[in-house]
Amino acid sequence: MNNMIPSPSAARQTWLALLVGIVLSVTAVQAQTASGILAGRVRDGSGNPLASARVAVVNTNLQAVTERDGDYYLGTVPAGNYTVRVSYLGLPARDELVVVTAGERTTLNVRLGVADSDEVVQLEAMSIEGQRAGQARALNLQRASENLKEIVAADAIGRFPDQNTAEAMQRLSGVALERDQGEGRFISIRGMSADLNNTQINGVNVPSSERNTRKVNLDTIPSEQLDSIELTKALTPDMDGDAIGGSVNLKTKTAFSQEGRILNFSAEGQYNRFRDKWGHKYATTMGGRFADERWGLLVAVSDQVRYFSSLDNEYADGWETKNGFSVPMADLDIREYHVRRIRRGGSFSLDYRPSADDELFLRGSYNHFSDFEHRFRMRFRSRTANLTPSSDTAGTVTGRPVQTDLKDRTEDTNIWVLSTGGQHQRGSLRIDWLAARSYADLKDPYRFEPVFQSGNTSFAYDVSNESRPVITGAWANLPLTNFRMNALRLRHANHSDEESTFALNLRGERDWGQNPGYWKVGIKFRQREKNVDTDDNRFTDATGGAFTLANVYRPSTFNAASNPFLTVDPVAMNAYFRSNPGSFNRNATTSAIGSLQEDYVSNEDVWAGYAMGSVTMDRFTLLGGVRVESTSFKTNGWEIRGTVNPVFTRRNSSRSYASVLPSVHGVYKISDKAQWRASYAKSISRPNFADSAFRVSISDTNDYSQGNPQLKPYSADNIDASIEFYPGKSLGVISFGAFAKRIDDFIFSQTILGGAPNGVNNLTTPLNGKTAKINGLEVTYQQQFAFLPAPFDGLGFFSNLTFTNGRADLGDARPGERMPFAGQSKRIANLALSYEKHGFLLRASLNFRSAYLNDIGGAPDEDVYVDRHQQIDVTTSYKITSRVSVFAEFLNMNNRPYRAYYGESGGTQKHETYKWAANTGIKLNF
């Protein structure tokens, strides 16, 4: 199929010709029709715009859905007298009489939740505020969508004690977190790795700051600057096709998505029980409209500093059986972490509306994340031959050394997005365009790792308490001078990923026979470059053993696992290194290898075009079309042959391919309260840059480790079906959804015995697997019980449950095996109970994720799984006045640790312990 697709230049010319032809033909037909325009804005009783309100012309199939600024537009309404019904979940519907004149624009502005006297309805059940406002907005957006998507609205962000954007998304069905130090960083959607998601800010693709993956670390982005989070699970042709997991669009606030002047401020203190130290978070949003509401400007900024600590125990190479007992095959690591995280973000939106039919915008966002980490590690060097077990959790090791080392490092992540564009309505034709630049980098300006090692000694271990293993024996009596400097590493690195985007879309309303609908076509060009540059310096001791741990020792009482717990003082170690350069020998060979073996530059250009259409036939809406994406990929990196006298050669490779991505979506409205959906969509995910980069390392024994520039992209067929019911008594939803994915050519890394070019030595490389299949069921129930008698009318219930089942065929690498897809949890669940009344809110929530495969090894006992995770959070707030509220949040109340284990043996690979954290503060709204 790839060879049948036109080249990028031919594809570009084809799509441009198609755009012009459709525009000329459709506008010519529409110019002959005797119709008028019906447009306006829908707001609530307080004047706030209502997004996704449904505007329907009664006794016709004509209907529209309001944009996030509350505006709607119907461009082909036949002349005549009509009743227009406007509905929004959570508010009473409203009917209005209008007269539409041919060739003219009729404006109908509607306020819901307002009596005929234009006074706000006083009944509390008709007032949407607090967490109910966020739920109402999200449910209306989901109900009105032509494809399957879920929403987190700004009013709901912050109603859970979530630290960042990733954690705000964990409450959606099918979404699970990948955590770092207990804090959410990446999201998995329906069991898919975060590499398989597409992430955007205001419709602009966000590059990845990570060196090895396409993952976007959502913990970099503060949630305070967001207007909504939109998760699309079933792609339409006008969306980028590289999103097998799902497509995430983070929409920042604008002056037109709010009403009136905006000035919000919040301040909170953040406490971690393990670290016993307070941090802070401040956030401000300000803006408004001016010049007769033709211009709008909004700015949002936030600043957060958070301190926390953790204890971590790791087992390097799995477990095996000796003398009838399970024993660790290699080293036992005991680690102590102290972390300071700084998260700063800002966004702005400048909007200009010179007329009712034209909109122009300039939007930007900048997000900065600094991670300052001190890792103190004791490594007890073990191997099976030197170990005598006394049980499955205890034993002694003789004739092996003990290490203590320090990792003193700072990582700075920056993500910025700048975009300009516009939307222009010309009768029934809408034109929108976008030009954008996005950039992400991970600067590793300072990574300092000294290692001290003792002579051979002995120790006894007892790991019956996974959170507090105990290491005793002769090693504990060694003098500090016995620990000599073994090695030192000083690394500087910069990983950058930047993308330019240009897009043009045309949409025209038209009747298909007697049924209203629209057509839409567009083209898009994305140009991306990934650059990994590392400066890795390796040093050895030049003092002949005179420099020891005694020179830089730091006593620690934080970790009672080993007695004593020997650590390196980072201040003293840095000072010694800088003041005594003659005490360290730089190894030029290992430094050169370390600096070049990970370096590469890859370029990826994508031309895309699509055509789609939608038609509404009474209660049924059908949308379908096709997207074509043509990809040109180039990469260059290093071939390193040998480790003693290495030879460095610059190499490059390239590949081009194309993908045809059809999709079809149907929505049937059973009633005003119920509807079902079904869809099919083809999608892809391009290989991770590190997997496809040209990087080759050849050992002195001719074993190969390399990237694979000829990898095929993942390719998936996605089927969804669901039914949604919106209870009439109060705000809520009950939905049941099923999905199935068939994924071909999925990618994993593997070692092939005899796979080197000589047919004898081994090859370690990323490969395309055969086929993976995942299917699942998503169940959601949300309800606000406002219909109950007081005081129970303040109760609310929130829940979702996702079941997935999948198996992957690794082909020749693991013949005959059927494995779970990496990142797939069989069960994901959220449960929350809330009470909100008279300005008081109390919410307790549970988030659960079952175990999942994290790393694929060479054999089943080398596969690494992450154990199940369940976390309880509590939040409470009180509105002192209409403008002032105070709040308190408690995270991980059950002190849930992180645990990973080896597949077949079930032995622990990693056990990391945290404690609860708390936030408390004040919010001001003017």
Tab-separated table of C-alpha atoms in Angstrom, residues 520-804:
chain	number	residue	atom	x	y	z
A	520	LYS	CA	-14.905	19.534	5.176
A	521	VAL	CA	-11.484	19.285	3.531
A	522	GLY	CA	-8.014	20.380	4.587
A	523	ILE	CA	-4.275	20.058	4.300
A	524	LYS	CA	-1.576	20.140	6.963
A	525	PHE	CA	2.209	20.189	6.969
A	526	ARG	CA	4.353	19.296	9.984
A	527	GLN	CA	8.132	19.588	10.049
A	528	ARG	CA	9.891	18.117	13.072
A	529	GLU	CA	13.462	17.736	14.282
A	530	LYS	CA	14.688	15.696	17.252
A	531	ASN	CA	18.211	16.403	18.497
A	532	VAL	CA	20.018	14.524	21.270
A	533	ASP	CA	23.400	15.884	22.313
A	534	THR	CA	25.323	14.501	25.282
A	535	ASP	CA	28.651	15.396	26.883
A	536	ASP	CA	29.492	12.460	29.146
A	537	ASN	CA	32.782	12.596	31.072
A	538	ARG	CA	34.112	9.595	33.002
A	539	PHE	CA	36.826	9.918	35.675
A	540	THR	CA	38.892	7.561	37.816
A	541	ASP	CA	40.852	8.124	41.010
A	542	ALA	CA	44.296	9.694	40.565
A	543	THR	CA	45.246	9.744	44.257
A	544	GLY	CA	46.210	6.077	44.571
A	545	GLY	CA	43.422	5.489	47.089
A	546	ALA	CA	44.086	8.527	49.272
A	547	PHE	CA	40.711	10.034	48.446
A	548	THR	CA	38.052	8.052	50.340
A	549	LEU	CA	34.551	8.353	51.712
A	550	ALA	CA	36.025	9.777	54.899
A	551	ASN	CA	36.753	13.015	52.995
A	552	VAL	CA	33.125	13.578	51.971
A	553	TYR	CA	30.990	11.495	54.339
A	554	ARG	CA	27.406	12.505	55.123
A	555	PRO	CA	25.646	10.754	58.022
A	556	SER	CA	22.005	9.882	57.370
A	557	THR	CA	19.291	8.890	59.810
A	558	PHE	CA	16.545	9.127	57.188
A	559	ASN	CA	16.937	5.533	56.034
A	560	ALA	CA	17.089	2.928	58.801
A	561	ALA	CA	17.255	0.010	56.356
A	562	SER	CA	20.981	-0.524	56.725
A	563	ASN	CA	22.980	0.343	59.797
A	564	PRO	CA	24.714	2.577	59.140
A	565	PHE	CA	23.437	4.043	55.859
A	566	LEU	CA	26.593	5.521	54.339
A	567	THR	CA	26.093	8.483	52.010
A	568	VAL	CA	28.157	11.079	50.170
A	569	ASP	CA	27.821	14.756	51.086
A	570	PRO	CA	26.950	16.531	47.783
A	571	VAL	CA	28.300	19.919	48.890
A	572	ALA	CA	31.621	18.521	50.130
A	573	MET	CA	31.989	16.248	47.080
A	574	ASN	CA	31.378	19.070	44.598
A	575	ALA	CA	33.792	21.345	46.435
A	576	TYR	CA	36.529	18.686	46.484
A	577	PHE	CA	36.091	17.921	42.772
A	578	ARG	CA	36.381	21.559	41.781
A	579	SER	CA	39.269	22.326	44.118
A	580	ASN	CA	41.346	19.228	43.347
A	581	PRO	CA	41.298	18.585	39.583
A	582	GLY	CA	44.569	16.683	39.844
A	583	SER	CA	42.884	14.005	41.961
A	584	PHE	CA	40.854	12.762	38.995
A	585	ASN	CA	41.874	11.201	35.691
A	586	ARG	CA	39.500	11.691	32.771
A	587	ASN	CA	39.206	8.538	30.676
A	588	ALA	CA	39.173	9.875	27.119
A	589	THR	CA	37.973	6.605	25.568
A	590	THR	CA	34.980	5.894	27.803
A	591	SER	CA	34.088	9.597	27.788
A	592	ALA	CA	34.017	9.676	24.001
A	593	ILE	CA	31.894	6.526	23.836
A	594	GLY	CA	29.503	7.833	26.469
A	595	SER	CA	29.192	11.178	24.712
A	596	LEU	CA	28.484	9.852	21.209
A	597	GLN	CA	26.656	6.546	21.559
A	598	GLU	CA	23.330	8.217	22.424
A	599	ASP	CA	23.655	11.238	20.098
A	600	TYR	CA	21.533	11.552	16.980
A	601	VAL	CA	19.560	14.030	14.889
A	602	SER	CA	16.312	12.894	13.222
A	603	ASN	CA	14.020	14.823	10.908
A	604	GLU	CA	10.415	13.975	10.179
A	605	ASP	CA	8.216	15.754	7.622
A	606	VAL	CA	4.523	14.899	7.362
A	607	TRP	CA	2.168	16.054	4.605
A	608	ALA	CA	-1.489	15.287	5.328
A	609	GLY	CA	-4.763	15.864	3.533
A	610	TYR	CA	-8.304	14.767	4.207
A	611	ALA	CA	-11.884	14.932	2.968
A	612	MET	CA	-14.918	14.213	5.116
A	613	GLY	CA	-18.633	14.823	5.293
A	614	SER	CA	-21.506	14.647	7.757
A	615	VAL	CA	-25.257	14.232	7.290
A	616	THR	CA	-28.118	14.254	9.802
A	617	MET	CA	-31.121	12.091	8.932
A	618	ASP	CA	-33.768	12.715	11.558
A	619	ARG	CA	-32.218	11.214	14.734
A	620	PHE	CA	-29.178	9.708	13.043
A	621	THR	CA	-25.940	11.570	12.243
A	622	LEU	CA	-23.315	9.932	10.044
A	623	LEU	CA	-19.781	11.255	9.624
A	624	GLY	CA	-17.140	9.679	7.394
A	625	GLY	CA	-14.046	10.376	5.351
A	626	VAL	CA	-10.424	9.554	4.746
A	627	ARG	CA	-7.084	11.044	5.692
A	628	VAL	CA	-3.767	10.491	3.902
A	629	GLU	CA	-0.448	11.119	5.677
A	630	SER	CA	2.864	10.967	3.805
A	631	THR	CA	5.990	10.774	6.000
A	632	SER	CA	9.624	11.454	5.085
A	633	PHE	CA	12.130	10.421	7.751
A	634	LYS	CA	15.886	11.055	7.935
A	635	THR	CA	18.291	10.241	10.734
A	636	ASN	CA	22.013	10.476	11.377
A	637	GLY	CA	24.079	9.286	14.289
A	638	TRP	CA	27.216	7.349	15.168
A	639	GLU	CA	28.584	3.887	14.561
A	640	ILE	CA	31.023	3.014	17.353
A	641	ARG	CA	33.153	-0.065	16.768
A	642	GLY	CA	35.062	-1.418	19.751
A	643	THR	CA	35.578	-0.227	23.326
A	644	VAL	CA	39.376	-0.388	23.776
A	645	ASN	CA	40.388	1.449	20.606
A	646	PRO	CA	37.009	2.590	19.316
A	647	VAL	CA	36.417	3.808	15.782
A	648	PHE	CA	33.739	6.482	15.391
A	649	THR	CA	31.934	6.845	12.063
A	650	ARG	CA	29.080	9.210	11.248
A	651	ARG	CA	26.220	7.395	9.504
A	652	ASN	CA	22.761	8.268	8.198
A	653	SER	CA	19.655	6.565	6.907
A	654	SER	CA	16.238	7.563	5.561
A	655	ARG	CA	12.800	6.156	4.885
A	656	SER	CA	9.516	7.344	3.365
A	657	TYR	CA	6.074	5.840	3.739
A	658	ALA	CA	2.436	6.816	3.573
A	659	SER	CA	-0.717	5.849	5.404
A	660	VAL	CA	-4.358	5.853	4.325
A	661	LEU	CA	-6.608	6.403	7.344
A	662	PRO	CA	-10.366	6.058	6.773
A	663	SER	CA	-12.919	6.546	9.536
A	664	VAL	CA	-16.695	6.521	9.970
A	665	HIS	CA	-18.787	7.588	12.972
A	666	GLY	CA	-22.487	7.269	13.691
A	667	VAL	CA	-24.625	8.803	16.453
A	668	TYR	CA	-28.268	7.854	16.931
A	669	LYS	CA	-30.382	9.934	19.337
A	670	ILE	CA	-32.802	7.494	20.890
A	671	SER	CA	-34.381	10.391	22.787
A	672	ASP	CA	-33.358	13.692	24.322
A	673	LYS	CA	-31.909	11.673	27.186
A	674	ALA	CA	-30.226	8.773	25.384
A	675	GLN	CA	-28.025	8.131	22.364
A	676	TRP	CA	-25.760	5.443	20.996
A	677	ARG	CA	-22.508	5.737	19.097
A	678	ALA	CA	-20.482	3.471	16.847
A	679	SER	CA	-17.271	4.151	14.959
A	680	TYR	CA	-14.386	2.702	13.025
A	681	ALA	CA	-11.087	4.551	12.610
A	682	LYS	CA	-7.665	3.669	11.263
A	683	SER	CA	-4.708	5.206	13.094
A	684	ILE	CA	-0.929	4.929	13.316
A	685	SER	CA	1.885	5.733	15.728
A	686	ARG	CA	5.330	6.468	14.378
A	687	PRO	CA	8.376	4.790	15.970
A	688	ASN	CA	10.048	6.431	18.927
A	689	PHE	CA	12.943	8.568	17.750
A	690	ALA	CA	15.500	6.641	19.797
A	691	ASP	CA	14.259	3.363	18.301
A	692	SER	CA	14.441	4.635	14.721
A	693	ALA	CA	17.639	6.702	15.121
A	694	PHE	CA	20.845	5.531	13.479
A	695	ARG	CA	22.909	4.400	16.482
A	696	VAL	CA	25.226	1.404	16.344
A	697	SER	CA	27.541	0.105	19.061
A	698	ILE	CA	29.731	-2.901	18.237
A	699	SER	CA	31.511	-4.599	21.114
A	700	ASP	CA	35.032	-5.993	20.945
A	701	THR	CA	33.418	-9.428	20.585
A	702	ASN	CA	31.258	-8.227	17.639
A	703	ASP	CA	27.937	-8.098	19.489
A	704	TYR	CA	25.715	-5.376	18.023
A	705	SER	CA	23.384	-2.915	19.771
A	706	GLN	CA	21.655	-0.526	17.406
A	707	GLY	CA	18.632	1.503	16.449
A	708	ASN	CA	16.465	0.532	13.511
A	709	PRO	CA	15.703	3.332	10.983
A	710	GLN	CA	13.659	0.916	8.851
A	711	LEU	CA	11.011	0.315	11.500
A	712	LYS	CA	7.443	0.442	10.288
A	713	PRO	CA	4.942	2.571	12.207
A	714	TYR	CA	2.370	0.943	14.428
A	715	SER	CA	-0.905	0.517	12.527
A	716	ALA	CA	-4.247	0.066	14.263
A	717	ASP	CA	-7.851	-0.661	13.396
A	718	ASN	CA	-10.066	0.815	16.118
A	719	ILE	CA	-13.739	-0.026	16.704
A	720	ASP	CA	-15.950	1.677	19.306
A	721	ALA	CA	-19.587	1.265	20.304
A	722	SER	CA	-21.344	2.886	23.250
A	723	ILE	CA	-24.675	3.942	24.665
A	724	GLU	CA	-25.180	7.029	26.827
A	725	PHE	CA	-28.087	7.911	29.088
A	726	TYR	CA	-28.497	11.344	30.687
A	727	PRO	CA	-30.973	11.120	33.596
A	728	GLY	CA	-33.610	13.812	33.565
A	729	LYS	CA	-33.995	14.332	37.303
A	730	SER	CA	-30.549	15.830	37.815
A	731	LEU	CA	-27.153	16.257	36.234
A	732	GLY	CA	-25.427	12.984	35.404
A	733	VAL	CA	-24.647	10.266	32.877
A	734	ILE	CA	-24.733	6.486	32.649
A	735	SER	CA	-22.737	5.022	29.775
A	736	PHE	CA	-21.549	1.647	28.562
A	737	GLY	CA	-18.879	1.439	25.888
A	738	ALA	CA	-16.951	-1.340	24.190
A	739	PHE	CA	-13.796	-0.984	22.128
A	740	ALA	CA	-11.484	-3.235	20.141
A	741	LYS	CA	-8.055	-2.528	18.672
A	742	ARG	CA	-6.003	-4.631	16.305
A	743	ILE	CA	-2.435	-3.321	16.239
A	744	ASP	CA	0.003	-4.476	13.578
A	745	ASP	CA	3.775	-3.903	13.542
A	746	PHE	CA	3.991	-2.844	17.190
A	747	ILE	CA	7.545	-2.105	18.324
A	748	PHE	CA	9.646	-3.621	21.107
A	749	SER	CA	13.358	-4.071	21.853
A	750	GLN	CA	14.871	-7.541	21.844
A	751	THR	CA	18.168	-9.425	21.742
A	752	ILE	CA	18.446	-11.931	18.888
A	753	LEU	CA	20.996	-14.680	19.409
A	754	GLY	CA	23.140	-14.912	16.287
A	755	GLY	CA	21.399	-11.890	14.809
A	756	ALA	CA	24.561	-9.861	14.158
A	757	PRO	CA	25.639	-9.386	10.517
A	758	ASN	CA	28.151	-12.263	10.806
A	759	GLY	CA	25.332	-14.620	11.792
A	760	VAL	CA	27.178	-15.694	14.942
A	761	ASN	CA	27.126	-12.860	17.447
A	762	ASN	CA	24.090	-11.268	19.077
A	763	LEU	CA	22.025	-8.293	17.961
A	764	THR	CA	20.029	-6.050	20.313
A	765	THR	CA	17.646	-3.798	18.407
A	766	PRO	CA	14.045	-2.536	18.245
A	767	LEU	CA	11.837	-4.782	16.120
A	768	ASN	CA	8.355	-4.797	14.672
A	769	GLY	CA	6.227	-7.450	16.275
A	770	LYS	CA	3.376	-9.174	14.513
A	771	THR	CA	-0.063	-8.406	15.906
A	772	ALA	CA	-1.519	-7.266	19.183
A	773	LYS	CA	-5.213	-7.229	19.999
A	774	ILE	CA	-6.815	-5.279	22.800
A	775	ASN	CA	-10.484	-5.054	23.605
A	776	GLY	CA	-12.263	-3.569	26.533
A	777	LEU	CA	-15.348	-2.295	28.256
A	778	GLU	CA	-15.833	1.166	29.793
A	779	VAL	CA	-18.630	1.847	32.285
A	780	THR	CA	-19.353	5.312	33.678
A	781	TYR	CA	-21.881	6.502	36.231
A	782	GLN	CA	-22.027	10.092	37.436
A	783	GLN	CA	-24.926	11.625	39.307
A	784	GLN	CA	-25.714	14.760	41.272
A	785	PHE	CA	-28.592	13.885	43.603
A	786	ALA	CA	-30.178	17.344	43.600
A	787	PHE	CA	-33.648	15.732	43.417
A	788	LEU	CA	-33.275	14.244	46.924
A	789	PRO	CA	-34.797	16.068	49.924
A	790	ALA	CA	-32.500	18.334	51.934
A	791	PRO	CA	-29.864	17.877	53.216
A	792	PHE	CA	-29.158	14.906	50.907
A	793	ASP	CA	-29.557	17.014	47.767
A	794	GLY	CA	-25.894	18.003	48.083
A	795	LEU	CA	-24.647	14.464	47.453
A	796	GLY	CA	-22.782	13.531	44.290
A	797	PHE	CA	-21.358	10.278	42.985
A	798	PHE	CA	-18.645	9.808	40.373
A	799	SER	CA	-17.347	6.490	39.050
A	800	ASN	CA	-15.899	4.762	36.029
A	801	LEU	CA	-14.512	1.304	35.449
A	802	THR	CA	-12.488	0.041	32.488
A	803	PHE	CA	-11.788	-3.607	31.686
A	804	THR	CA	-9.209	-4.492	29.024
